[in-house]
Amino acid sequence: MSTQTTSPARPPAVRLRALGWVRANLLATPLSAAVTLLCLWLLWQTVPGLIGWAVIDARWSGTTREACQGATGACWVFVRAWFDQFVYGFYPVDQRWRVDVAGIVFALFAAVLLWPGFPRKRVVGVVAAVAFPPACIVLLLGGWFGLPVVETRLWGGMMLTAFMAVYAGLIAVPLGILLALGRQGRLPLIRTVSVILIEFWRGVPILTVIFLASFILPLIVPAGVTVDQLARAVIALGLVIAAYMAEVVRGGLQTLPPGQAEAARALGLNYWKTTLLIVLPQALRVSIPGLVNEFIALIKNTSLVLIISLFDLLGVAHRAKSDPQWAGQGLEAYVFAGGVFWLVCFALSRYSLGLERRLGVGKR
Amino acid sequence: MSKRTGLSRYLFDRRVLDAVTQVAVVGGLCALIWYFVSNASDQLVRGGIASGFDFLWRSSGVDVPVKLIPHANASSYANLLLVGVLNTLLVSAIGIVIATVLGFAIGIARLSRNWLLARLCGAFIEFVRNIPLLFFVLAWYFVIVNMLPPLRQSLSPGAGIFLNNRGLYIPWPDQPSRFLAVPAAFLAGAVVFWLVRRWAAARRARTGRGFPVGTVGGILMLGLPLAAALGAGAASVWDVPVRGGFNFRGGIVLIPEFVAIVVALATYTAGFIAEIVRGGILAVSKGQIEAAQALGLKHGEILRLIVVPQAMRAIVPPLTSQYLNLIKNSSFGAFIAFPETVSVFLGSTLTQTGQAIEIAAITLAIYLAISLAVSALMNWYNRFVAIPTR
């Protein structure tokens, strides 16, 4: 038996780490190498052209169409000229500060509520849900406190997109929770009604609902009452998204072991106390990422109100295209609107992924 | 604890409370609906708007550029509606096929060990999923109409296919009905495959001998339709587009509206399907694959016998809702005046007749019927891939 310790062999020296990585991840097999070449060729065919169009050959400065004469790239001057409409729609110029105020207050609330671990979130949440929505409508619509009335048909752009997403969300979340509770409850008639409502709204295109709301809602209210076009769109969006959110909440309710509710009943809590104090807090925790995803879908779907001549961000781009002063331009406006949508939705989807990880959903 | 007596015993009985709650909710809903209906009938009478479905048989005065059945200005609204529904189904069917193929390819490639390919597919998925579908519909339409070359400088990859700002010109067979052999071959292949599978399972149970079911299935369900397509193509006389002075002669043209809505729907939905496929494959636990390797299964066998069946279980239910979304989203054709259901019925017909309630009922019923039919079909398919339970 040898008593001498042998020193272990040293690991092989990694000479060129980058080269090793390339070998393992891009050239592992002949097929992989061929795929890499194909991808590079595809990138070579598209990326330089795109950069050329969007940056190098693009025109950035100037105010009129003449600034873009003869340009082979994008005419960002056009987007700059329409920029105010992209943000405010056709809101009167001297009243735009009202939109700014509403936007800043909304951004503050959103920042506080999305901030993990911010103190007194519950109080802020209640204020945001109860006081902010009516105050914001008063501010934007006017008619009180000496603010001149700004009709909703003048609203547009990002402001309208944000407004519709927030207010349709305010309808959809509570309604969705109620529908989900009804569907999971033990009362057969209410369960049937909930199932019919959910499946109906999920079975028809949102576009038809928005379109029909603008024709049917004026018919079913008493004569003489008018429902604002924007209100019709928000109600339609809210109803449909509520059905989708109900299914997300139902998923959350189903992850809850029945023992939780049974224990609460055994302690003497009635249905509403059991639901509000025991079931919903746990179920919603699981549902929040899914609800954020539905909210992203809602933001994307707001652009459908173009069908009833409301011009959200994408609608303004569509309208800018037919501006006679900028005849022939158009793609730039779409690209700008699409880019803004992408930024917002991508950020939200990353936030939802982060939440999922933080709440440990799916790891139960 | 005091025992409740008399009337209050009934008032606080759970069954009584349940019944009262349900009657209250349902009664309230019925009252609300009755209120809406009475308002609507008041308004209709006051506005002098006709009601009933008689308008369906009147001449529409509307013609459309894309139709699978004969239609002219003089044809009825019912015929126009049928044209629209068929166009919805056409766009949806083509969109679903392309989106499925593209989505599965991208979803699998997203998991490739080739870093560049995986990243490119990831970028595509993140790109399409975070932008409204309406953007793609409008942008594709704009690109085709405004940025493709005019007729004289048509792009052509050969084979008699031309692309310009008036649409996509493709060769067309003299008797398209010959191509019905393709779905027929697929169905026949599926039936034979089902019989072979049963026979193979029975023989394996009896003798323990295996049978290459997967290969035979592939040949039957992909090979047979392919052979049918090639046969039909060879038997047909192709009408190839030829450039004339002002237009193409021969072949058929897929108008820009059609190309834009199909491309937008297919690429957008492919992004969502790719995520579902990726999630489904990742949902197969590693232990399953390791166990299969330990049993000595080959790579292909592991994929075919272990990974795909389990992944499909996670994929099919969300895939169904993507198919339904695509069908519902085909209504976006209304924005670019592609003559599908919403465009011809909620657009043209409603503007001309003003009969909002009847038209709403018909349109919603059509979409609900399509949705229910597709979910029933996919649920039926799901029964085959689901975990057998007793």
PDB file of C-alpha atoms in Angstrom, chain A residues 145-319:
ATOM      1  CA  PHE A 145     -64.768  73.500 -11.134  1.00  0.00           C
ATOM      2  CA  GLY A 146     -64.670  75.851 -14.107  1.00  0.00           C
ATOM      3  CA  LEU A 147     -62.894  73.366 -16.352  1.00  0.00           C
ATOM      4  CA  PRO A 148     -64.149  73.662 -19.924  1.00  0.00           C
ATOM      5  CA  VAL A 149     -65.773  70.486 -21.281  1.00  0.00           C
ATOM      6  CA  VAL A 150     -63.599  68.436 -23.647  1.00  0.00           C
ATOM      7  CA  GLU A 151     -65.747  65.936 -25.509  1.00  0.00           C
ATOM      8  CA  THR A 152     -64.477  62.386 -25.652  1.00  0.00           C
ATOM      9  CA  ARG A 153     -64.414  62.356 -29.447  1.00  0.00           C
ATOM     10  CA  LEU A 154     -61.457  64.750 -29.195  1.00  0.00           C
ATOM     11  CA  TRP A 155     -59.537  62.342 -26.980  1.00  0.00           C
ATOM     12  CA  GLY A 156     -57.003  60.137 -28.631  1.00  0.00           C
ATOM     13  CA  GLY A 157     -53.502  58.742 -28.847  1.00  0.00           C
ATOM     14  CA  MET A 158     -51.647  57.244 -25.907  1.00  0.00           C
ATOM     15  CA  MET A 159     -53.911  59.087 -23.526  1.00  0.00           C
ATOM     16  CA  LEU A 160     -56.974  57.277 -24.879  1.00  0.00           C
ATOM     17  CA  THR A 161     -55.165  53.924 -24.910  1.00  0.00           C
ATOM     18  CA  ALA A 162     -54.176  54.338 -21.263  1.00  0.00           C
ATOM     19  CA  PHE A 163     -57.632  55.601 -20.285  1.00  0.00           C
ATOM     20  CA  MET A 164     -59.455  52.686 -21.895  1.00  0.00           C
ATOM     21  CA  ALA A 165     -57.035  50.085 -20.534  1.00  0.00           C
ATOM     22  CA  VAL A 166     -57.340  51.412 -16.973  1.00  0.00           C
ATOM     23  CA  TYR A 167     -61.125  51.865 -16.911  1.00  0.00           C
ATOM     24  CA  ALA A 168     -61.909  48.620 -18.721  1.00  0.00           C
ATOM     25  CA  GLY A 169     -59.561  46.959 -16.222  1.00  0.00           C
ATOM     26  CA  LEU A 170     -61.488  48.554 -13.355  1.00  0.00           C
ATOM     27  CA  ILE A 171     -64.663  46.940 -14.709  1.00  0.00           C
ATOM     28  CA  ALA A 172     -63.030  43.640 -15.601  1.00  0.00           C
ATOM     29  CA  VAL A 173     -61.178  42.744 -12.386  1.00  0.00           C
ATOM     30  CA  PRO A 174     -64.117  42.859  -9.926  1.00  0.00           C
ATOM     31  CA  LEU A 175     -66.550  41.415 -12.446  1.00  0.00           C
ATOM     32  CA  GLY A 176     -64.086  38.669 -13.339  1.00  0.00           C
ATOM     33  CA  ILE A 177     -63.635  37.759  -9.657  1.00  0.00           C
ATOM     34  CA  LEU A 178     -67.415  37.640  -9.139  1.00  0.00           C
ATOM     35  CA  LEU A 179     -67.900  35.443 -12.219  1.00  0.00           C
ATOM     36  CA  ALA A 180     -65.129  33.099 -11.100  1.00  0.00           C
ATOM     37  CA  LEU A 181     -66.613  32.832  -7.600  1.00  0.00           C
ATOM     38  CA  GLY A 182     -70.026  32.153  -9.128  1.00  0.00           C
ATOM     39  CA  ARG A 183     -68.608  29.457 -11.367  1.00  0.00           C
ATOM     40  CA  GLN A 184     -66.760  27.751  -8.521  1.00  0.00           C
ATOM     41  CA  GLY A 185     -69.580  28.200  -5.997  1.00  0.00           C
ATOM     42  CA  ARG A 186     -72.072  25.555  -4.926  1.00  0.00           C
ATOM     43  CA  LEU A 187     -75.309  27.288  -6.019  1.00  0.00           C
ATOM     44  CA  PRO A 188     -76.324  25.577  -9.281  1.00  0.00           C
ATOM     45  CA  LEU A 189     -78.366  28.402 -10.811  1.00  0.00           C
ATOM     46  CA  ILE A 190     -75.651  30.995 -10.208  1.00  0.00           C
ATOM     47  CA  ARG A 191     -73.058  28.560 -11.506  1.00  0.00           C
ATOM     48  CA  THR A 192     -75.056  28.110 -14.710  1.00  0.00           C
ATOM     49  CA  VAL A 193     -75.459  31.859 -15.184  1.00  0.00           C
ATOM     50  CA  SER A 194     -71.718  32.408 -14.641  1.00  0.00           C
ATOM     51  CA  VAL A 195     -70.739  29.646 -17.054  1.00  0.00           C
ATOM     52  CA  ILE A 196     -73.077  31.000 -19.740  1.00  0.00           C
ATOM     53  CA  LEU A 197     -71.768  34.564 -19.335  1.00  0.00           C
ATOM     54  CA  ILE A 198     -68.106  33.501 -19.339  1.00  0.00           C
ATOM     55  CA  GLU A 199     -68.386  31.175 -22.314  1.00  0.00           C
ATOM     56  CA  PHE A 200     -70.497  33.653 -24.264  1.00  0.00           C
ATOM     57  CA  TRP A 201     -68.056  36.548 -23.910  1.00  0.00           C
ATOM     58  CA  ARG A 202     -65.096  34.270 -24.594  1.00  0.00           C
ATOM     59  CA  GLY A 203     -66.748  32.777 -27.656  1.00  0.00           C
ATOM     60  CA  VAL A 204     -67.298  35.964 -29.645  1.00  0.00           C
ATOM     61  CA  PRO A 205     -64.654  38.304 -31.107  1.00  0.00           C
ATOM     62  CA  ILE A 206     -63.975  41.460 -29.076  1.00  0.00           C
ATOM     63  CA  LEU A 207     -64.242  43.437 -32.288  1.00  0.00           C
ATOM     64  CA  THR A 208     -67.891  42.446 -32.766  1.00  0.00           C
ATOM     65  CA  VAL A 209     -68.668  43.257 -29.128  1.00  0.00           C
ATOM     66  CA  ILE A 210     -67.195  46.766 -29.442  1.00  0.00           C
ATOM     67  CA  PHE A 211     -68.941  47.292 -32.744  1.00  0.00           C
ATOM     68  CA  LEU A 212     -72.269  46.059 -31.436  1.00  0.00           C
ATOM     69  CA  ALA A 213     -71.998  47.953 -28.144  1.00  0.00           C
ATOM     70  CA  SER A 214     -71.882  51.142 -30.167  1.00  0.00           C
ATOM     71  CA  PHE A 215     -75.131  50.139 -31.927  1.00  0.00           C
ATOM     72  CA  ILE A 216     -76.997  48.209 -29.220  1.00  0.00           C
ATOM     73  CA  LEU A 217     -76.267  50.237 -26.059  1.00  0.00           C
ATOM     74  CA  PRO A 218     -78.053  53.370 -27.342  1.00  0.00           C
ATOM     75  CA  LEU A 219     -81.075  51.161 -28.103  1.00  0.00           C
ATOM     76  CA  ILE A 220     -81.451  49.468 -24.728  1.00  0.00           C
ATOM     77  CA  VAL A 221     -81.259  52.544 -22.511  1.00  0.00           C
ATOM     78  CA  PRO A 222     -84.413  54.659 -22.030  1.00  0.00           C
ATOM     79  CA  ALA A 223     -85.104  57.118 -24.828  1.00  0.00           C
ATOM     80  CA  GLY A 224     -83.375  60.442 -24.290  1.00  0.00           C
ATOM     81  CA  VAL A 225     -80.424  58.971 -22.407  1.00  0.00           C
ATOM     82  CA  THR A 226     -77.235  59.000 -24.441  1.00  0.00           C
ATOM     83  CA  VAL A 227     -74.313  56.732 -23.728  1.00  0.00           C
ATOM     84  CA  ASP A 228     -71.006  58.271 -24.707  1.00  0.00           C
ATOM     85  CA  GLN A 229     -69.198  56.477 -27.547  1.00  0.00           C
ATOM     86  CA  LEU A 230     -66.086  56.054 -25.399  1.00  0.00           C
ATOM     87  CA  ALA A 231     -68.158  54.679 -22.505  1.00  0.00           C
ATOM     88  CA  ARG A 232     -69.663  52.103 -24.861  1.00  0.00           C
ATOM     89  CA  ALA A 233     -66.197  50.968 -25.936  1.00  0.00           C
ATOM     90  CA  VAL A 234     -64.929  50.789 -22.343  1.00  0.00           C
ATOM     91  CA  ILE A 235     -67.978  48.767 -21.214  1.00  0.00           C
ATOM     92  CA  ALA A 236     -67.590  46.355 -24.136  1.00  0.00           C
ATOM     93  CA  LEU A 237     -63.864  45.863 -23.483  1.00  0.00           C
ATOM     94  CA  GLY A 238     -64.461  45.479 -19.757  1.00  0.00           C
ATOM     95  CA  LEU A 239     -67.172  42.838 -20.177  1.00  0.00           C
ATOM     96  CA  VAL A 240     -65.122  40.677 -22.532  1.00  0.00           C
ATOM     97  CA  ILE A 241     -61.867  40.916 -20.581  1.00  0.00           C
ATOM     98  CA  ALA A 242     -63.841  40.131 -17.386  1.00  0.00           C
ATOM     99  CA  ALA A 243     -64.716  36.724 -18.837  1.00  0.00           C
ATOM    100  CA  TYR A 244     -61.070  36.005 -19.637  1.00  0.00           C
ATOM    101  CA  MET A 245     -59.976  37.226 -16.195  1.00  0.00           C
ATOM    102  CA  ALA A 246     -62.661  35.033 -14.605  1.00  0.00           C
ATOM    103  CA  GLU A 247     -60.953  31.976 -16.079  1.00  0.00           C
ATOM    104  CA  VAL A 248     -57.590  33.108 -14.692  1.00  0.00           C
ATOM    105  CA  VAL A 249     -59.094  33.628 -11.222  1.00  0.00           C
ATOM    106  CA  ARG A 250     -60.820  30.253 -11.482  1.00  0.00           C
ATOM    107  CA  GLY A 251     -57.408  28.702 -12.075  1.00  0.00           C
ATOM    108  CA  GLY A 252     -56.202  30.421  -8.904  1.00  0.00           C
ATOM    109  CA  LEU A 253     -59.227  29.215  -6.937  1.00  0.00           C
ATOM    110  CA  GLN A 254     -58.604  25.652  -8.087  1.00  0.00           C
ATOM    111  CA  THR A 255     -55.043  25.627  -6.758  1.00  0.00           C
ATOM    112  CA  LEU A 256     -56.415  26.234  -3.259  1.00  0.00           C
ATOM    113  CA  PRO A 257     -56.861  23.080  -1.197  1.00  0.00           C
ATOM    114  CA  PRO A 258     -60.523  22.781  -0.120  1.00  0.00           C
ATOM    115  CA  GLY A 259     -59.351  22.398   3.479  1.00  0.00           C
ATOM    116  CA  GLN A 260     -58.736  26.158   3.643  1.00  0.00           C
ATOM    117  CA  ALA A 261     -62.366  27.065   3.083  1.00  0.00           C
ATOM    118  CA  GLU A 262     -63.584  24.143   5.212  1.00  0.00           C
ATOM    119  CA  ALA A 263     -61.404  25.223   8.115  1.00  0.00           C
ATOM    120  CA  ALA A 264     -62.736  28.778   7.829  1.00  0.00           C
ATOM    121  CA  ARG A 265     -66.310  27.508   7.888  1.00  0.00           C
ATOM    122  CA  ALA A 266     -65.496  25.324  10.871  1.00  0.00           C
ATOM    123  CA  LEU A 267     -64.248  28.421  12.689  1.00  0.00           C
ATOM    124  CA  GLY A 268     -67.688  29.956  12.126  1.00  0.00           C
ATOM    125  CA  LEU A 269     -66.909  32.402   9.301  1.00  0.00           C
ATOM    126  CA  ASN A 270     -69.798  32.910   6.883  1.00  0.00           C
ATOM    127  CA  TYR A 271     -69.477  32.673   3.083  1.00  0.00           C
ATOM    128  CA  TRP A 272     -68.397  36.247   2.429  1.00  0.00           C
ATOM    129  CA  LYS A 273     -65.932  36.313   5.320  1.00  0.00           C
ATOM    130  CA  THR A 274     -64.469  32.985   4.200  1.00  0.00           C
ATOM    131  CA  THR A 275     -64.184  34.273   0.659  1.00  0.00           C
ATOM    132  CA  LEU A 276     -62.789  37.711   1.415  1.00  0.00           C
ATOM    133  CA  LEU A 277     -60.430  36.775   4.246  1.00  0.00           C
ATOM    134  CA  ILE A 278     -59.290  33.245   3.401  1.00  0.00           C
ATOM    135  CA  VAL A 279     -59.997  32.193  -0.183  1.00  0.00           C
ATOM    136  CA  LEU A 280     -59.484  35.287  -2.334  1.00  0.00           C
ATOM    137  CA  PRO A 281     -56.210  36.557  -0.824  1.00  0.00           C
ATOM    138  CA  GLN A 282     -54.583  33.196  -1.506  1.00  0.00           C
ATOM    139  CA  ALA A 283     -56.231  32.600  -4.883  1.00  0.00           C
ATOM    140  CA  LEU A 284     -55.485  36.102  -6.205  1.00  0.00           C
ATOM    141  CA  ARG A 285     -51.854  35.787  -5.197  1.00  0.00           C
ATOM    142  CA  VAL A 286     -51.568  32.886  -7.605  1.00  0.00           C
ATOM    143  CA  SER A 287     -53.691  34.627 -10.253  1.00  0.00           C
ATOM    144  CA  ILE A 288     -51.849  37.952 -10.402  1.00  0.00           C
ATOM    145  CA  PRO A 289     -49.347  37.000 -13.141  1.00  0.00           C
ATOM    146  CA  GLY A 290     -52.191  35.649 -15.274  1.00  0.00           C
ATOM    147  CA  LEU A 291     -54.216  38.785 -14.619  1.00  0.00           C
ATOM    148  CA  VAL A 292     -51.279  40.934 -15.750  1.00  0.00           C
ATOM    149  CA  ASN A 293     -51.148  38.879 -18.956  1.00  0.00           C
ATOM    150  CA  GLU A 294     -54.855  39.519 -19.518  1.00  0.00           C
ATOM    151  CA  PHE A 295     -54.206  43.199 -18.891  1.00  0.00           C
ATOM    152  CA  ILE A 296     -51.545  43.134 -21.615  1.00  0.00           C
ATOM    153  CA  ALA A 297     -54.124  41.576 -23.944  1.00  0.00           C
ATOM    154  CA  LEU A 298     -56.516  44.353 -22.934  1.00  0.00           C
ATOM    155  CA  ILE A 299     -53.954  47.053 -23.786  1.00  0.00           C
ATOM    156  CA  LYS A 300     -53.408  45.484 -27.196  1.00  0.00           C
ATOM    157  CA  ASN A 301     -57.141  45.178 -27.777  1.00  0.00           C
ATOM    158  CA  THR A 302     -57.859  48.840 -27.059  1.00  0.00           C
ATOM    159  CA  SER A 303     -56.665  49.578 -30.590  1.00  0.00           C
ATOM    160  CA  LEU A 304     -59.845  47.874 -31.875  1.00  0.00           C
ATOM    161  CA  VAL A 305     -61.900  50.973 -31.059  1.00  0.00           C
ATOM    162  CA  LEU A 306     -60.697  52.281 -34.411  1.00  0.00           C
ATOM    163  CA  ILE A 307     -63.757  50.432 -35.783  1.00  0.00           C
ATOM    164  CA  ILE A 308     -66.084  52.929 -34.064  1.00  0.00           C
ATOM    165  CA  SER A 309     -63.966  55.953 -35.047  1.00  0.00           C
ATOM    166  CA  LEU A 310     -62.134  56.427 -31.774  1.00  0.00           C
ATOM    167  CA  PHE A 311     -58.453  57.025 -32.393  1.00  0.00           C
ATOM    168  CA  ASP A 312     -56.108  55.443 -29.903  1.00  0.00           C
ATOM    169  CA  LEU A 313     -52.332  55.358 -30.420  1.00  0.00           C
ATOM    170  CA  LEU A 314     -52.532  52.986 -33.389  1.00  0.00           C
ATOM    171  CA  GLY A 315     -55.653  54.769 -34.641  1.00  0.00           C
ATOM    172  CA  VAL A 316     -53.802  58.088 -34.724  1.00  0.00           C
ATOM    173  CA  ALA A 317     -51.079  56.392 -36.780  1.00  0.00           C
ATOM    174  CA  HIS A 318     -53.758  55.119 -39.136  1.00  0.00           C
ATOM    175  CA  ARG A 319     -55.203  58.588 -39.406  1.00  0.00           C
TER     176      ARG A 319
END
